[in-house]
Short mmCIF file of C-alpha atoms and ligand atoms in Angstrom, two decimals:
data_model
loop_
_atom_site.label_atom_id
_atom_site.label_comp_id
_atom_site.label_asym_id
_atom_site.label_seq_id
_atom_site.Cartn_x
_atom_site.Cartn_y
_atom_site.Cartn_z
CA UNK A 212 103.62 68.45 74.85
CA UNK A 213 100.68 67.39 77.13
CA UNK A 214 102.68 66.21 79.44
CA UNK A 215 104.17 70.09 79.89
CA UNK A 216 100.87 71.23 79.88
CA UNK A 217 99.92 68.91 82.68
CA UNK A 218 103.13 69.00 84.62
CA UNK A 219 102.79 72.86 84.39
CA UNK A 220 99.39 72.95 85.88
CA UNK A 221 100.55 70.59 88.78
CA UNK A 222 103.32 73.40 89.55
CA UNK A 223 102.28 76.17 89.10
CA UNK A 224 98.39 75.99 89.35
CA UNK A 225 95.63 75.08 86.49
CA UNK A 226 93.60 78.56 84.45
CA UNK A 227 94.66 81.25 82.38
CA UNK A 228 96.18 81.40 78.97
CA UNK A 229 99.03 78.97 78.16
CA UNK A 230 101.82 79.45 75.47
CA UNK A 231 104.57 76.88 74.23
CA UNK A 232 107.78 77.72 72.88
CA UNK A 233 110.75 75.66 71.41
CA UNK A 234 114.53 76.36 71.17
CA UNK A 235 116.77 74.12 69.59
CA UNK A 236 120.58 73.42 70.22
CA UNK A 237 123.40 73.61 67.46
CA UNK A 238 126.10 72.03 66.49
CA UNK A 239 128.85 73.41 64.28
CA UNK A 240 130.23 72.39 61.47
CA UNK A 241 133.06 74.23 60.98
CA UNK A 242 134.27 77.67 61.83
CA UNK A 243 135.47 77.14 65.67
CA UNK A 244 136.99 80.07 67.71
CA UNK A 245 136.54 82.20 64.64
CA UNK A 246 133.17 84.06 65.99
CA UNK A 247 134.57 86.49 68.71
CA UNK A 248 137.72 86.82 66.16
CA UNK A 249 135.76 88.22 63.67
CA UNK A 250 135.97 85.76 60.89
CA UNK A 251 133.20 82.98 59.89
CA UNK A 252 131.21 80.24 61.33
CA UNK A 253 129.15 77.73 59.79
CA UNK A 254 126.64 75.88 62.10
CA UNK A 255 123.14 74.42 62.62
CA UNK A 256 120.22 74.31 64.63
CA UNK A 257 118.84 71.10 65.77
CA UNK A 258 115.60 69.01 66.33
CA UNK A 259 117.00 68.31 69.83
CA UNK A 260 116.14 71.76 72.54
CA UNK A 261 114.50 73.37 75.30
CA UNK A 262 110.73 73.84 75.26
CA UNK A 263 108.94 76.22 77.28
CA UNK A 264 105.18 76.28 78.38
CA UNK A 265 104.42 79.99 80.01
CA UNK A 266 102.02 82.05 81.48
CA UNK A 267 101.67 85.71 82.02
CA UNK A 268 101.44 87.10 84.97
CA UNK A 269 99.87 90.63 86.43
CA UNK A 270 102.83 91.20 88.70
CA UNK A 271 106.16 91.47 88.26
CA UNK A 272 107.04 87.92 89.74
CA UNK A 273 109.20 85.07 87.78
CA UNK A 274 108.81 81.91 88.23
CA UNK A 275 111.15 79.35 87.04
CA UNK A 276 110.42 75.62 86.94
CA UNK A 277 112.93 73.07 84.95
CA UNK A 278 111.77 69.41 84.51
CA UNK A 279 115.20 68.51 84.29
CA UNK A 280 116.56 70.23 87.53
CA UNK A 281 112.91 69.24 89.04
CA UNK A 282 114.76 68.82 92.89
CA UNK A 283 115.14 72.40 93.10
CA UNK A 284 111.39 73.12 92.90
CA UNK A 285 110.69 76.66 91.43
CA UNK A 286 112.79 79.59 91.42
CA UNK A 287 110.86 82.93 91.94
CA UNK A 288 112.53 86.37 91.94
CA UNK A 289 110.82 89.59 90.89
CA UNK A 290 112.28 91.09 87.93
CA UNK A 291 112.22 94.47 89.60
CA UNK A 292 115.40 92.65 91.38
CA UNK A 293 117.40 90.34 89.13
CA UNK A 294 120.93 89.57 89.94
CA UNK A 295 123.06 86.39 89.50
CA UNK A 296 122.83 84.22 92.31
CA UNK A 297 124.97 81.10 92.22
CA UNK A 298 122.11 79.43 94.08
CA UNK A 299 119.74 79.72 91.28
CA UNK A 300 121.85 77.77 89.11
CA UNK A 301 120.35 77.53 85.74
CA UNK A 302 117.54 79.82 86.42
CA UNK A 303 120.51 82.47 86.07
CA UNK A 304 120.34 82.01 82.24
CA UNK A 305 116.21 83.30 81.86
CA UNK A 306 116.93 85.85 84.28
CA UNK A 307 119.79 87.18 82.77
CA UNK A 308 117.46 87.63 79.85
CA UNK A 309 114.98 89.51 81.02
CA UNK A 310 117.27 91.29 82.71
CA UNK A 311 119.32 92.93 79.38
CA UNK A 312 115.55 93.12 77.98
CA UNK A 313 114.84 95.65 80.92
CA UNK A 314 118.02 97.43 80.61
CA UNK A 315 117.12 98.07 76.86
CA UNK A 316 113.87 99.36 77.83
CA UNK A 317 111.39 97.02 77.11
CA UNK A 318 108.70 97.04 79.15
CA UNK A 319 108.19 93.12 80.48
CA UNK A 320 105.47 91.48 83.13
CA UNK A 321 106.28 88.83 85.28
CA UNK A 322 105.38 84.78 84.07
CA UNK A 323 105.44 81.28 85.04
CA UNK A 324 107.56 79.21 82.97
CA UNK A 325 108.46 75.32 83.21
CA UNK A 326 111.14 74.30 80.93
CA UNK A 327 111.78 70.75 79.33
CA UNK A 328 115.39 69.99 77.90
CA UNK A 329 116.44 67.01 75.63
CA UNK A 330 119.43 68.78 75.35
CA UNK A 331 122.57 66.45 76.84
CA UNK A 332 123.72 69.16 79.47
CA UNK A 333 127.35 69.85 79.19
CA UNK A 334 127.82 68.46 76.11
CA UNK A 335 128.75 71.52 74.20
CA UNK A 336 125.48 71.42 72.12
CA UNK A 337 124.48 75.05 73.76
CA UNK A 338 121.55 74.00 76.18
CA UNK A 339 122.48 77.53 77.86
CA UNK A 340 121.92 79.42 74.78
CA UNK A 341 119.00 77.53 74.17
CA UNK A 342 117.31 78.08 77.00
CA UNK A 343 118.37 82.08 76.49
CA UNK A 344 116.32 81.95 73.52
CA UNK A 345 113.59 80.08 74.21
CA UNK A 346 112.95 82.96 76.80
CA UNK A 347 113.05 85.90 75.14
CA UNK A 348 111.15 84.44 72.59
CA UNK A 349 108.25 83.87 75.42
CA UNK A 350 108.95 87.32 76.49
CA UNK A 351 108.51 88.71 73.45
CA UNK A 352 105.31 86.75 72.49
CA UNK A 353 103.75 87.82 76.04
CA UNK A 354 104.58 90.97 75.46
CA UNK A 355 104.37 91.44 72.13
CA UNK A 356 107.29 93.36 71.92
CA UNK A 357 107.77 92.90 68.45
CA UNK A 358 111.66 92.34 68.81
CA UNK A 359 113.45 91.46 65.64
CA UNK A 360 115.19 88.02 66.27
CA UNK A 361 118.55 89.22 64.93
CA UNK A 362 118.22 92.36 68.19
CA UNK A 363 117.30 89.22 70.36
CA UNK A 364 120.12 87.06 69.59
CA UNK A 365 122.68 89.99 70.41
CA UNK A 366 120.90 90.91 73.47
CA UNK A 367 121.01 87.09 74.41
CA UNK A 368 124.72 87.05 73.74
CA UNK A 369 125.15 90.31 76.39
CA UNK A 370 123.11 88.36 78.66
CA UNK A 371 125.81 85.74 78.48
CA UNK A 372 128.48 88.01 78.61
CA UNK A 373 127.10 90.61 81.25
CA UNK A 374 124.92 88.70 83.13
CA UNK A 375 126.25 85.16 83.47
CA UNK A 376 130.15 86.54 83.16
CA UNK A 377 130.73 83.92 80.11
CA UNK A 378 133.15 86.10 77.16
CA UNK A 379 131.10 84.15 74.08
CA UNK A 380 131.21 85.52 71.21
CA UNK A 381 127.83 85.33 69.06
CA UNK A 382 127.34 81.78 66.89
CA UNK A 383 125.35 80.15 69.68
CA UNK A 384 122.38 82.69 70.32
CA UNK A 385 122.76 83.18 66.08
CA UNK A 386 122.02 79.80 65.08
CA UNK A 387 119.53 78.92 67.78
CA UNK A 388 117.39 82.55 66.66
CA UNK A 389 118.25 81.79 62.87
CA UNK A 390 118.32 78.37 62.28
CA UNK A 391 116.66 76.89 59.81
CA UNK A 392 115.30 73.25 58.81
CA UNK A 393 118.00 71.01 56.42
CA UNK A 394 120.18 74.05 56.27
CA UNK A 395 123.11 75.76 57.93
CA UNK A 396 124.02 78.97 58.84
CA UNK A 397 126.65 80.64 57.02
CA UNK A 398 127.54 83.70 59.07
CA UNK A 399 130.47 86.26 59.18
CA UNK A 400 130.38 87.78 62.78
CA UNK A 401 132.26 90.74 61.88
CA UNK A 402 129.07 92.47 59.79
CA UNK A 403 126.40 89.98 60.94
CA UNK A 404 125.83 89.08 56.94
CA UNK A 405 124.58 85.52 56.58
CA UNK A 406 122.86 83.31 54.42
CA UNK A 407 121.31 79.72 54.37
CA UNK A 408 122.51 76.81 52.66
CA UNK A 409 121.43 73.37 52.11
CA UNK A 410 122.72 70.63 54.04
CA UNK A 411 122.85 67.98 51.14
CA UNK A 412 125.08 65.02 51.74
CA UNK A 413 123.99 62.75 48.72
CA UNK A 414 123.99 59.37 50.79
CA UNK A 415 125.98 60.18 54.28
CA UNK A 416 124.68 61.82 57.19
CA UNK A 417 126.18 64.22 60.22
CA UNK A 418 126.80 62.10 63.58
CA UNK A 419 127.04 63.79 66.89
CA UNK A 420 129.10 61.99 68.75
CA UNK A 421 129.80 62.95 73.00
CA UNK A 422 132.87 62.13 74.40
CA UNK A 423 131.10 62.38 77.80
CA UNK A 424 133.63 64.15 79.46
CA UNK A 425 132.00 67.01 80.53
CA UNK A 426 133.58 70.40 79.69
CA UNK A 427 132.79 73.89 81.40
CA UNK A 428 132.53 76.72 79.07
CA UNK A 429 132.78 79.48 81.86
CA UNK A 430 136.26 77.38 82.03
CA UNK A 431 139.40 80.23 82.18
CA UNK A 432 140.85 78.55 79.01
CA UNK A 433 138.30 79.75 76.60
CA UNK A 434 138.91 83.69 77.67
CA UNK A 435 142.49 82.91 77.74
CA UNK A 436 142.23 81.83 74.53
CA UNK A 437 140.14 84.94 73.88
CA UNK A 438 143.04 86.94 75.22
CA UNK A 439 145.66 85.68 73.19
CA UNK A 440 144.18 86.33 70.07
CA UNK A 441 143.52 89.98 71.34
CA UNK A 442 146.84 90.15 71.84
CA UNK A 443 148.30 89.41 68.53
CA UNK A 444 145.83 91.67 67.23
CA UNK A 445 146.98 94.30 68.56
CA UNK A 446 150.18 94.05 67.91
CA UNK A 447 149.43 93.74 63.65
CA UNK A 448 147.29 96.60 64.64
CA UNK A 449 150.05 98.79 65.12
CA UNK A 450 151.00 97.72 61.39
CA UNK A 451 147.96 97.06 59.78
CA UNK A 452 144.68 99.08 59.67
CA UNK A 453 142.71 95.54 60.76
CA UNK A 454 139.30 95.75 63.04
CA UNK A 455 139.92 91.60 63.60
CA UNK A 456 141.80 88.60 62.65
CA UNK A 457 139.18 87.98 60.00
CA UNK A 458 139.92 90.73 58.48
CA UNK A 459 143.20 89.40 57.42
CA UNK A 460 143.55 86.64 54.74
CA UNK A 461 146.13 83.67 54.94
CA UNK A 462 148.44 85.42 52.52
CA UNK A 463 148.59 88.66 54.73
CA UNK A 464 149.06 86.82 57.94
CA UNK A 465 151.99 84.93 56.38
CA UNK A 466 153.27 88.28 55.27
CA UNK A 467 152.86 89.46 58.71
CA UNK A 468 153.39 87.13 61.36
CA UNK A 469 156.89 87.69 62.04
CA UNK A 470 155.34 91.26 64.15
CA UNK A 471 153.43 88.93 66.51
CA UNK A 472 157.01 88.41 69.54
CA UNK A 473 155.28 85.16 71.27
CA UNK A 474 155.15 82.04 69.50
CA UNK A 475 151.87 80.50 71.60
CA UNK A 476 149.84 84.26 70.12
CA UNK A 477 151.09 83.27 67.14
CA UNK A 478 149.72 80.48 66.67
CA UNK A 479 146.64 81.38 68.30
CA UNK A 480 146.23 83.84 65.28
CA UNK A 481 147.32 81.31 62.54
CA UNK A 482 144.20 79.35 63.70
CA UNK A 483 142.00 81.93 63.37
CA UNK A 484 142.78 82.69 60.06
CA UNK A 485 143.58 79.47 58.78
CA UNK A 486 139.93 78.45 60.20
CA UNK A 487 138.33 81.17 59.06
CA UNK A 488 139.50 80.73 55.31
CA UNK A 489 138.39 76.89 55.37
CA UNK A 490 135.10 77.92 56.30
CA UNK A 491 134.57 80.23 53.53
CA UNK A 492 136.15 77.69 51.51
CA UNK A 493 134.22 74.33 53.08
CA UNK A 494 131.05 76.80 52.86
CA UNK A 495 131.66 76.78 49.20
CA UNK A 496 132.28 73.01 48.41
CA UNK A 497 128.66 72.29 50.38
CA UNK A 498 127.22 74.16 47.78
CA UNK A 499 128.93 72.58 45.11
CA UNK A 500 128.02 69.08 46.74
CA UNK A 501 131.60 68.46 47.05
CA UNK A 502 131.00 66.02 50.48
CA UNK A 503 134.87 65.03 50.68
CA UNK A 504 136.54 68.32 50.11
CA UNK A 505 134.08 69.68 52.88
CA UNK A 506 135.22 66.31 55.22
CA UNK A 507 138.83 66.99 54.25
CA UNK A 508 138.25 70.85 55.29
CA UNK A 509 136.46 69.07 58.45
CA UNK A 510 139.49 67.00 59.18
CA UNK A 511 141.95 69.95 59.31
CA UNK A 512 139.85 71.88 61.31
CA UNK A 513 140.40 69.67 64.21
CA UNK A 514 143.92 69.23 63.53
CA UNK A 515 144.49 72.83 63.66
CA UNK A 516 142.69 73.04 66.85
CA UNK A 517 144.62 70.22 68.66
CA UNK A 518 148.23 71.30 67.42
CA UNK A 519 147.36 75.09 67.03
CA UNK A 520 144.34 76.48 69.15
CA UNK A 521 145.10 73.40 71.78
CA UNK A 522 141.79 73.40 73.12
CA UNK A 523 141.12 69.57 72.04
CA UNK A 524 142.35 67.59 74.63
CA UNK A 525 142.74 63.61 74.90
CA UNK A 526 139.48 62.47 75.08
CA UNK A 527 138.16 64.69 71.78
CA UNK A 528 141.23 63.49 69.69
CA UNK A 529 140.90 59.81 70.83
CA UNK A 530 136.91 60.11 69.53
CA UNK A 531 138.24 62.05 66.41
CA UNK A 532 141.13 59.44 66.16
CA UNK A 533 138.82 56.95 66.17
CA UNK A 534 136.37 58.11 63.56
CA UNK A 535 138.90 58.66 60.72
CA UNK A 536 140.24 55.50 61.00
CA UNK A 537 136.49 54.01 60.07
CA UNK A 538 135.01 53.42 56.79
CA UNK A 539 132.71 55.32 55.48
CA UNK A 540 134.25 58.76 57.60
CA UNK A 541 134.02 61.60 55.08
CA UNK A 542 135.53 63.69 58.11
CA UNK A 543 135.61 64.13 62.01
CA UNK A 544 136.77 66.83 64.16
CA UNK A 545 135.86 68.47 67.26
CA UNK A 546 132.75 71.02 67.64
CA UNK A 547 131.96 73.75 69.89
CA UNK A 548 134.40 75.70 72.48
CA UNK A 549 136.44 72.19 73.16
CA UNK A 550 137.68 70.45 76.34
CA UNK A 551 135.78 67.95 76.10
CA UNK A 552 131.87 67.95 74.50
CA UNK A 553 131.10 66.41 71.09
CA UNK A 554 132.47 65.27 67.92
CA UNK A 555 130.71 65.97 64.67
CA UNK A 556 131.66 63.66 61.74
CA UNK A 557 129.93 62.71 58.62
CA UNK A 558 129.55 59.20 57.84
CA UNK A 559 128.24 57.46 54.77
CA UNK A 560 124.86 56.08 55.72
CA UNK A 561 125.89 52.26 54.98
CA UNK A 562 128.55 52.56 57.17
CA UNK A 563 126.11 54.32 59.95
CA UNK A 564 126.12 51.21 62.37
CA UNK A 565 129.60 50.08 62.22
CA UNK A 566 130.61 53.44 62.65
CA UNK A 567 129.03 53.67 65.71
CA UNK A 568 129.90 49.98 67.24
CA UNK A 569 133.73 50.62 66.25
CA UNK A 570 134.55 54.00 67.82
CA UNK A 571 133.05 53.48 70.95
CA UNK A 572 135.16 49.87 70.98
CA UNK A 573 138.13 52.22 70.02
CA UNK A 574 137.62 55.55 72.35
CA UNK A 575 136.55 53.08 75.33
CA UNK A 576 140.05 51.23 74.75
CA UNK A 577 141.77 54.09 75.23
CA UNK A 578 139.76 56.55 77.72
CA UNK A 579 137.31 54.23 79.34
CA UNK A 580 134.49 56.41 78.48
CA UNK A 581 131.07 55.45 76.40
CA UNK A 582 130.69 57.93 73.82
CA UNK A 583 127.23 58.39 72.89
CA UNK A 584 126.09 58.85 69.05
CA UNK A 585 123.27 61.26 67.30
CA UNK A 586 122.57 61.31 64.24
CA UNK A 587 121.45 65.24 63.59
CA UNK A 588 118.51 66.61 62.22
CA UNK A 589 118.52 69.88 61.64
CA UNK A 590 115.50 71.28 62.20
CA UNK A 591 114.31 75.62 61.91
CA UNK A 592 115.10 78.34 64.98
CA UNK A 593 113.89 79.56 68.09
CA UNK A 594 110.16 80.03 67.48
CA UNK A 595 106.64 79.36 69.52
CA UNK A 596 105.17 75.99 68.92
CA UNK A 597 101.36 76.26 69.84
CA UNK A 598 98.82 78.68 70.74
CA UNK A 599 96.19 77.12 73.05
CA UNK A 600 93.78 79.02 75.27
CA UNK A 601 93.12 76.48 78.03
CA UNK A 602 95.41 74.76 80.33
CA UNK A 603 94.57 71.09 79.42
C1 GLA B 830 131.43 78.40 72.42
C2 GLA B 830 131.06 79.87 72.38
C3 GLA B 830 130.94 80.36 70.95
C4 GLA B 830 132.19 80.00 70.14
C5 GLA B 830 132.55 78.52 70.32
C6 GLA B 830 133.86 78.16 69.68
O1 GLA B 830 130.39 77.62 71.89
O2 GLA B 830 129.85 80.09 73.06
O3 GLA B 830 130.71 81.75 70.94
O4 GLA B 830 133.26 80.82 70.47
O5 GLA B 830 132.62 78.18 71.70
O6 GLA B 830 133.75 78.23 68.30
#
């Protein structure tokens, strides 16, 4: 942290009162494309994040300073004027925040901020919706708005959708604000319901593993996705008094399915189902420490998005691929919006190294990409760090 402190003086001048902040990333564990469908998803928040040292200002000036994007010096904007400018890059993220908290009437000053990531960018981890967080958490602190976190995380997730122009649906913002330490997050997007529970996997351990093939979440697949599912909504709609696919269980969509005319909707919709039910379901055998029924749940996950949601792509199934045909793999499968991004698999702790060694022999065979390995820790939510007085 001093070295925030320090590098924050250097940039942005030395006095006044400094505050630190940290926002984590998340991985999920199961429940993908099931959030802005309505159904359930089942994720974590990590150690790994953003942090965020910040000062208040007595104008209404922003200034935004990233160690990670340190070339482009410091963004400043006055938030009497915020609008997306493709030049500003990531800076686009906190302003969009402050933005929807203006719009819903909260009354915010202007700040310094410098930012510090150890988030792999692009990986699929949510470094965008951790940075999101980690703002309006500093905003909120400065201005002690006394903003529930559950009111942030939606606003966040407008921010995304209004401001930035990415259709996400909610899990990201939710288990970065929510989050807590050893657990994860089971949450049903429809009502907003969740509850904790403990991540207990007797002797194995979750491994992040990055394909390195860079993915683009603003990509035109994921809201085509989006729009197929709307689709074949609508038309059981006109059958079935249904707010969203998760409202349906496996036994009504089989009942039903024949009403949806194009085959690609179709299955589109079986996914979201299908995945829904295995995360109530996988949700369930955590809690009753059943570690291979959850990998087997895991496992069918990602075949359901390669051969039914199609957003997996070569490189994810080669990593996947690779992982079940290790020792010690309890279950792999894909994690986050897809096309490219990470892996999550759990892996008995014995076989942690070999693990490791043999899929990236195996996925660098066959794609000629390193993968790189994580092992998670899942540590609590959004949420400031330090209270300190002095610049240092
Ligand atoms: C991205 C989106 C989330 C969710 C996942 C897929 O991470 O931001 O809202 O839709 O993809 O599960």
């Amino acid at each position: 942290m001093k070295a925030l402190f320090e590098q924050f003086s250097k940039v942005f001048g030395e006095g006044g009162s400094l505050r630190s902040f940290f926002s984590p990333g998340r991985v999920n564990l199961i429940g993908e494309h099931t959030d802005y469908n309505g159904g359930h998803v089942f994720p974590c928040s990590l150690s790994i994040g953003t942090y965020a040292v910040a000062r208040k200002r007595d104008d209404s000036l922003l200034r935004f300073y990233s160690m990670n994007f340190a070339s482009q010096g410091v963004i400043e904007v006055d938030a009497k004027n915020l609008i997306y400018e493709a030049a500003h890059d990531w800076a686009n993220y906190p302003k969009g925040v402050v933005s929807i908290f203006k719009q819903q009437g909260f009354s915010v000053s202007g700040f310094d901020v410098l930012y510090f990531g150890n988030i792999p960018n692009g990986a699929g981890l949510s470094s965008s919706a951790s940075i999101e967080l980690a703002t309006s958490v500093l905003l909120n602190e400065l201005n002690e708005l006394n903003v529930d976190m559950v009111e942030m995380v939606k606003m966040n997730q407008r921010a995304e959708n209004e401001f930035i122009g990415v259709n996400c649906g909610i899990m990201d913002q939710f288990a970065i604000g929510m989050g807590k330490e050893n657990s994860a997050v089971l949450l049903d997007c429809n009502t907003l319901d969740y509850s904790y529970s403990p991540v207990e996997l007797k002797d194995a351990s979750l491994v992040i593993a990055n394909t390195n093939k860079r993915r683009g979440l603003a990509d035109s697949k994921y809201n085509e996705r989006r729009s197929e599912c709307e689709r074949a909504l609508s038309q059981l709609q006109d059958h079935l008094s249904i707010q969203s696919l998760g409202d349906l269980t496996i036994e009504a969509f089989e009942a039903h399915k024949h009403i949806i005319t194009n085959d690609v909707d179709k299955k589109r919709a079986k996914h979201a189902v299908y995945e829904n039910a295995r995360t109530i379901e996988a949700a369930k055998r955590l809690k009753a420490r059943d570690i291979n029924a959850f990998g087997q749940l895991m496992n069918e996950s990602h075949i359901s998005l390669r051969d039914d949601y199609e957003v997996t792509g070569f490189e994810l199934d080669a990593l996947v691929e690779a992982a079940w045909a290790e020792d010690g793999v309890i279950g792999s499968r894909m994690t986050g919006a897809g096309f490219g991004g990470c892996t999550i698999s759990i892996v008995e702790n014995c076989y942690l190294e070999a693990f490791q060694t043999n899929t990236a022999n195996t996925y660098k065979k066959k794609t000629g990409l390193l993968p790189e390995f994580y092992v998670v820790e899942i540590g609590a939510g959004a949420r400031e760090i330090n209270h300190i007085t002095e610049a240092l």
